[in-house]
XYZ file of C-alpha atoms in Angstrom:
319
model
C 0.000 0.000 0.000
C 3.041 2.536 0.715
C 4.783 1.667 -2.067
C 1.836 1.844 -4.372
C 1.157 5.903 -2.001
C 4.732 6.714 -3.290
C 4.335 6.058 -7.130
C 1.340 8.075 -7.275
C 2.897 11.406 -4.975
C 5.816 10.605 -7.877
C 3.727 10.678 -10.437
C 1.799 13.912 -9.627
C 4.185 15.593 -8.117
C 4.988 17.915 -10.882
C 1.331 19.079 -10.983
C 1.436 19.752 -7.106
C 3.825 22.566 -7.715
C 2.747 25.954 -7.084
C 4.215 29.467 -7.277
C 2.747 32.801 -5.273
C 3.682 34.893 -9.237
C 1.522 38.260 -8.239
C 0.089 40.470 -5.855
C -3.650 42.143 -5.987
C -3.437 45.359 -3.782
C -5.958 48.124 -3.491
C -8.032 46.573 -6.205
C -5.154 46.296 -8.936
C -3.758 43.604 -10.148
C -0.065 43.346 -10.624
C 1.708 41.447 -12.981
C 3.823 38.248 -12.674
C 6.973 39.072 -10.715
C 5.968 42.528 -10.080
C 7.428 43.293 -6.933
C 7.150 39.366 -6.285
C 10.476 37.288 -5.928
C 9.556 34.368 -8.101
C 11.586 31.580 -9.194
C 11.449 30.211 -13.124
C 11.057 26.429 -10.802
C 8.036 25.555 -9.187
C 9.520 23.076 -6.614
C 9.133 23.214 -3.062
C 11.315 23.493 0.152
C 11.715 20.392 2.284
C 14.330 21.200 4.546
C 12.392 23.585 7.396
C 16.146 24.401 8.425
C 17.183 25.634 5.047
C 17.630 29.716 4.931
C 15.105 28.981 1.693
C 11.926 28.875 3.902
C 12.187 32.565 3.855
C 11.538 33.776 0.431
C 12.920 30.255 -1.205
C 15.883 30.152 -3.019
C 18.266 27.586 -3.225
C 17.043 24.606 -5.496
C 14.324 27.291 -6.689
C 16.543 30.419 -7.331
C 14.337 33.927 -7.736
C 14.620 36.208 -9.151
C 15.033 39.956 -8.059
C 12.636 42.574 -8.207
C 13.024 46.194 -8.767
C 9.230 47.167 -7.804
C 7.815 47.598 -4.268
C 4.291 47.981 -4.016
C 1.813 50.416 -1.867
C -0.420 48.504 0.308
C -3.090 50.210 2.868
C -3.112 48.786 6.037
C -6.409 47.527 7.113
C -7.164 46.279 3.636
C -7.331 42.768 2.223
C -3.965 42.120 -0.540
C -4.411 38.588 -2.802
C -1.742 36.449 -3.267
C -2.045 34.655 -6.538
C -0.638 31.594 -6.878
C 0.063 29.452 -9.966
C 1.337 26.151 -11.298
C 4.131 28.178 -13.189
C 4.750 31.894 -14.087
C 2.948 31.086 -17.564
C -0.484 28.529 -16.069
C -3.718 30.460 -15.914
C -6.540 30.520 -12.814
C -7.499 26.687 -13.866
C -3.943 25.325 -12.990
C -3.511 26.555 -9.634
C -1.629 23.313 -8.052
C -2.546 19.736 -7.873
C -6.093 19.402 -6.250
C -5.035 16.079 -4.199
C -2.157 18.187 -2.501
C -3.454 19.507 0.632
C -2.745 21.530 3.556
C -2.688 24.878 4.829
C -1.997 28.612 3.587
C -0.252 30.870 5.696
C 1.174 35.100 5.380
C 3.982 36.400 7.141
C 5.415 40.168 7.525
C 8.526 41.367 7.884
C 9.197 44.867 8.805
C 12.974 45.885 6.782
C 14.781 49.061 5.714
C 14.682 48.262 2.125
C 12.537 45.584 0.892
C 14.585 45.540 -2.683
C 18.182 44.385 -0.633
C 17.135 42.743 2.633
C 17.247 38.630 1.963
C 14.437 37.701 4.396
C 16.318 35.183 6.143
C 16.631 36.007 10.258
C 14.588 37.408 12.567
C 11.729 39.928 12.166
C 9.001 37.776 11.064
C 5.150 37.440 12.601
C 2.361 35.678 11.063
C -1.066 37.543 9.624
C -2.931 34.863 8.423
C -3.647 30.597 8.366
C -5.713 28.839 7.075
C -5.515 24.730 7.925
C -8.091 21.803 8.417
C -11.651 23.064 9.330
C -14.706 20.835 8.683
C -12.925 18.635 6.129
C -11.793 21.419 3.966
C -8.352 22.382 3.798
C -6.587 26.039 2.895
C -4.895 24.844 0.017
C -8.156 23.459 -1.360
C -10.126 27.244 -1.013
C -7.159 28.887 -2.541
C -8.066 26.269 -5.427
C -11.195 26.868 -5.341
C -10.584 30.721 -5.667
C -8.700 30.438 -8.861
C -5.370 30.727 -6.900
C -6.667 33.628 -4.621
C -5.094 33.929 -1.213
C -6.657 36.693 0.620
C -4.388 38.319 3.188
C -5.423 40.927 6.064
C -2.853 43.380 6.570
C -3.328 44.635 9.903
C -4.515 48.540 10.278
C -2.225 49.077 13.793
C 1.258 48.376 12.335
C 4.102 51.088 11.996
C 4.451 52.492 7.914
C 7.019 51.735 6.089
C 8.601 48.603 4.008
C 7.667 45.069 4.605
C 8.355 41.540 3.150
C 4.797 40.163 2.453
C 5.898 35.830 2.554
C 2.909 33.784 1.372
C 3.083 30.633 1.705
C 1.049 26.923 1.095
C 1.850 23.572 2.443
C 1.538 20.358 0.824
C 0.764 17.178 3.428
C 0.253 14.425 0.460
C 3.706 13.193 1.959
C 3.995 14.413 5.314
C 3.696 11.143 6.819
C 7.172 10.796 6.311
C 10.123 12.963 7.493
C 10.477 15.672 4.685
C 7.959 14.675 3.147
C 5.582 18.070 3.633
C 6.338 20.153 0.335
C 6.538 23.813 1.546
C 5.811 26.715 -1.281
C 6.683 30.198 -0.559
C 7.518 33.927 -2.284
C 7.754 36.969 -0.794
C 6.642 40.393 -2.146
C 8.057 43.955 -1.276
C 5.823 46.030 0.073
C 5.259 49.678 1.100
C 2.701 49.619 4.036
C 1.097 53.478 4.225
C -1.832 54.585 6.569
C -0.870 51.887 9.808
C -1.726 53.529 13.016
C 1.315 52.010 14.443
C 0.340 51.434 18.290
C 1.156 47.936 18.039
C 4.335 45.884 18.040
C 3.726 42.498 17.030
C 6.412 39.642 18.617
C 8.357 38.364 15.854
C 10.201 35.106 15.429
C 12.715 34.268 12.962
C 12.914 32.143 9.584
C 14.168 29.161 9.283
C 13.090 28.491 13.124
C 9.478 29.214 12.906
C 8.857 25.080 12.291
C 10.458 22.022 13.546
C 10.762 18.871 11.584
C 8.513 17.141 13.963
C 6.073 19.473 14.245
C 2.659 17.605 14.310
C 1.512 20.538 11.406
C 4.245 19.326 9.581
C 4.845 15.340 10.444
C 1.565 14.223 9.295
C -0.395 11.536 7.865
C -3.442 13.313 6.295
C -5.154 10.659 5.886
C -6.095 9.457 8.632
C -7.877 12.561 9.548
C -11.569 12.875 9.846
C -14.034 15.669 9.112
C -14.106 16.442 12.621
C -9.918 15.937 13.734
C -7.982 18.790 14.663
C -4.900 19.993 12.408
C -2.414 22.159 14.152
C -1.177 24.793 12.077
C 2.364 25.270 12.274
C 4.327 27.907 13.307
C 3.417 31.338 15.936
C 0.175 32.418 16.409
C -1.554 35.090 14.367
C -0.919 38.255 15.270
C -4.213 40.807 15.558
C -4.420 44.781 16.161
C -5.759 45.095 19.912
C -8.844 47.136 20.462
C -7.370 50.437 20.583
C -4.892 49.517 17.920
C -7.646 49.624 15.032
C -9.628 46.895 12.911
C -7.591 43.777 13.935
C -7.221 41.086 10.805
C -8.738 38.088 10.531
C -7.299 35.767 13.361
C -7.796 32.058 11.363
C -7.618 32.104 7.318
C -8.493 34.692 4.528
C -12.165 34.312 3.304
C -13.216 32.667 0.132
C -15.593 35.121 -1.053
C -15.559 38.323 -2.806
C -17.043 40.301 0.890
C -14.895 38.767 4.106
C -15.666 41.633 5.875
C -19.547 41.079 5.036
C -19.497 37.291 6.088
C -16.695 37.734 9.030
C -18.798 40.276 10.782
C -22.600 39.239 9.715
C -22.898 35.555 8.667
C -20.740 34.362 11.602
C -19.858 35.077 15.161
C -16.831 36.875 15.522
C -15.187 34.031 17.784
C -15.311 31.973 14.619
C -14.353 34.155 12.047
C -12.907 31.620 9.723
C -16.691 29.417 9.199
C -18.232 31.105 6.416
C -15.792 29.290 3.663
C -16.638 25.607 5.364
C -19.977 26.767 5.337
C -20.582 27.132 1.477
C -18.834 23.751 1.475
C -21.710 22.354 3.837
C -24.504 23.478 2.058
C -23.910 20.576 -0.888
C -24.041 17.740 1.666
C -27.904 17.516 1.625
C -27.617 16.661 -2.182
C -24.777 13.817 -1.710
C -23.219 14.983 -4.736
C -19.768 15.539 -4.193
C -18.425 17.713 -6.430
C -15.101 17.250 -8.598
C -11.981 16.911 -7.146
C -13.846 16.362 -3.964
C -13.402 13.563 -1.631
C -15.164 11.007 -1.935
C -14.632 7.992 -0.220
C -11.479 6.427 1.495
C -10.754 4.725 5.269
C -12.293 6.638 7.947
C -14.358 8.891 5.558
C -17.852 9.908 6.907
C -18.580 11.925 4.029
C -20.709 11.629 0.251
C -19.562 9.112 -1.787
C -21.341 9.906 -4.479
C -20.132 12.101 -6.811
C -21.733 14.792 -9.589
C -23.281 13.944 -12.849
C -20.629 12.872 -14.841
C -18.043 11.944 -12.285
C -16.750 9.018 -11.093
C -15.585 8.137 -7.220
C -12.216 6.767 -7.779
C -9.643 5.326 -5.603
C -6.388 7.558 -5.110
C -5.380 4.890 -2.590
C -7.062 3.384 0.715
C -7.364 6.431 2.374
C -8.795 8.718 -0.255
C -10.969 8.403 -2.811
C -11.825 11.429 -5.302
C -14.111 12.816 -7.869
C -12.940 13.356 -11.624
């Protein structure tokens, strides 16, 4: 059974791959490698010690960027993420390659020079295992949109803006998690600046043996608890301004609509599970979507058209 696991993570591993290529700020829409480090190699990190977790590198050399872009604090930024610098919103990365999203800032002098690597670093945003879907899978969803909160009570100036997704197909083994990451250089204007967030350095932020990181997927249920690796999410305090979104970026079009009206606000991160949710009473799951496998309380009956096949014993999926 592992053997027959390790042909098939070989054999779509090349479609896993993923690249953050552009940033969507104030409405506009960059493009590819404006003011985004991106690599012409769509491979991931593996080594959670290498000085490539920060804005990769090494195996995946970027390339440099001249451009810095103006964000607003207190407004929602997109990370858009592709298969490679060329694939369109359809090829976003391999649908069967889950896990979770996360954002990182880095407050720095000159975001053209600095490297990344070090200190400086807090976390704005996750996204991980709620309700059976995964981060990774609403970024997919959302044509390769990763919506990021920048927070309205940090200090102005020049930040690193890392995005990052996880891939767990592999996790169960050491190295196995495929880590995808670019970082963006950003100018960040009307912050209020009361707060200073704790920051944490990168590599050091995860441990090989982290359980977000050491992990056999598949063995989860709808209802098992992920950890998310790495710090917590830093949030604005109530004097500090609006405070972002303390678990995941929405997966609509409104997140401020659905964060403050469809949900209550110590759950902030239930409206995307929820659109999920609302298919279940027609047990038609849709494609892509799980669909059978051990431990799997879900539909098993797929869309018109679609057919429930067997990945391996653990999952099942619709295509």
């Amino acid at each position: 059974m592992m053997k027959g696991l390790a042909l098939l993570v070989a054999a779509s591993a090349a479609s896993a791959h993923t690249i953050f290529v552009s940033l969507e700020a104030s409405g506009k829409s960059y493009p590819v490698s404006h003011a985004v480090r991106t690599p012409t190699y769509d491979g991931p990190i593996t080594d959670v010690a290498s000085n490539a977790l920060a804005c990769n590198g090494g195996p995946n050399p970027t390339t440099p960027s001249k451009e810095v872009i103006t964000v607003t604090a207190g407004t929602t930024v997109k990370a858009i993420w592709r298969h490679t610098l060329t694939a369109g919103s359809s090829n976003v990365m391999d649908p069967s390659h889950k896990g979770p999203t996360l954002a990182y800032l880095k407050k720095v002098d000159n975001a053209l020079t600095d490297s990344g690597v070090g200190g400086g670093w807090f976390k704005i945003q996750e996204d991980g295992y709620k309700n059976g879907q995964w981060g990774t899978s609403t970024v997919i969803s959302n044509g390769g949109l990763h919506y990021i909160d920048i927070p309205a009570c940090l200090p102005n100036g020049q930040y690193l803006l890392r995005a990052e997704m996880i891939a767990l197909h592999g996790a169960g083994s050491s190295a196995g998690a495929q880590l995808y990451m670019e970082c963006a250089q950003i100018n960040i204007v009307g912050g209020s600046g009361t707060a200073s967030p704790k920051t944490y350095s990168i590599p050091g932020i995860y441990k090989a043996n982290d359980p977000g990181i050491l992990v056999n997927i598949y063995s989860l249920t709808a209802s098992s608890k992920y950890t998310i690796p790495g710090p917590s999410v830093f949030t604005c305090s109530a004097s500090g301004g609006a405070a972002a979104s303390p678990n995941g970026s929405p997966s609509v079009a409104a997140p401020t609509t659905l964060l403050t009206v469809a949900v209550p606000a110590a759950t902030p991160e239930a409206p995307a599970p929820a659109a999920e949710e609302e298919e279940a009473p027609s047990c038609a799951a849709a494609q892509w979507a799980q669909c059978g496998g051990s431990n799997f309380s879900g539909c098993t009956t797929c869309a018109s058209g679609l057919t429930c096949k067997e990945i391996n014993a653990y999952y099942h999926q619709c295509s």
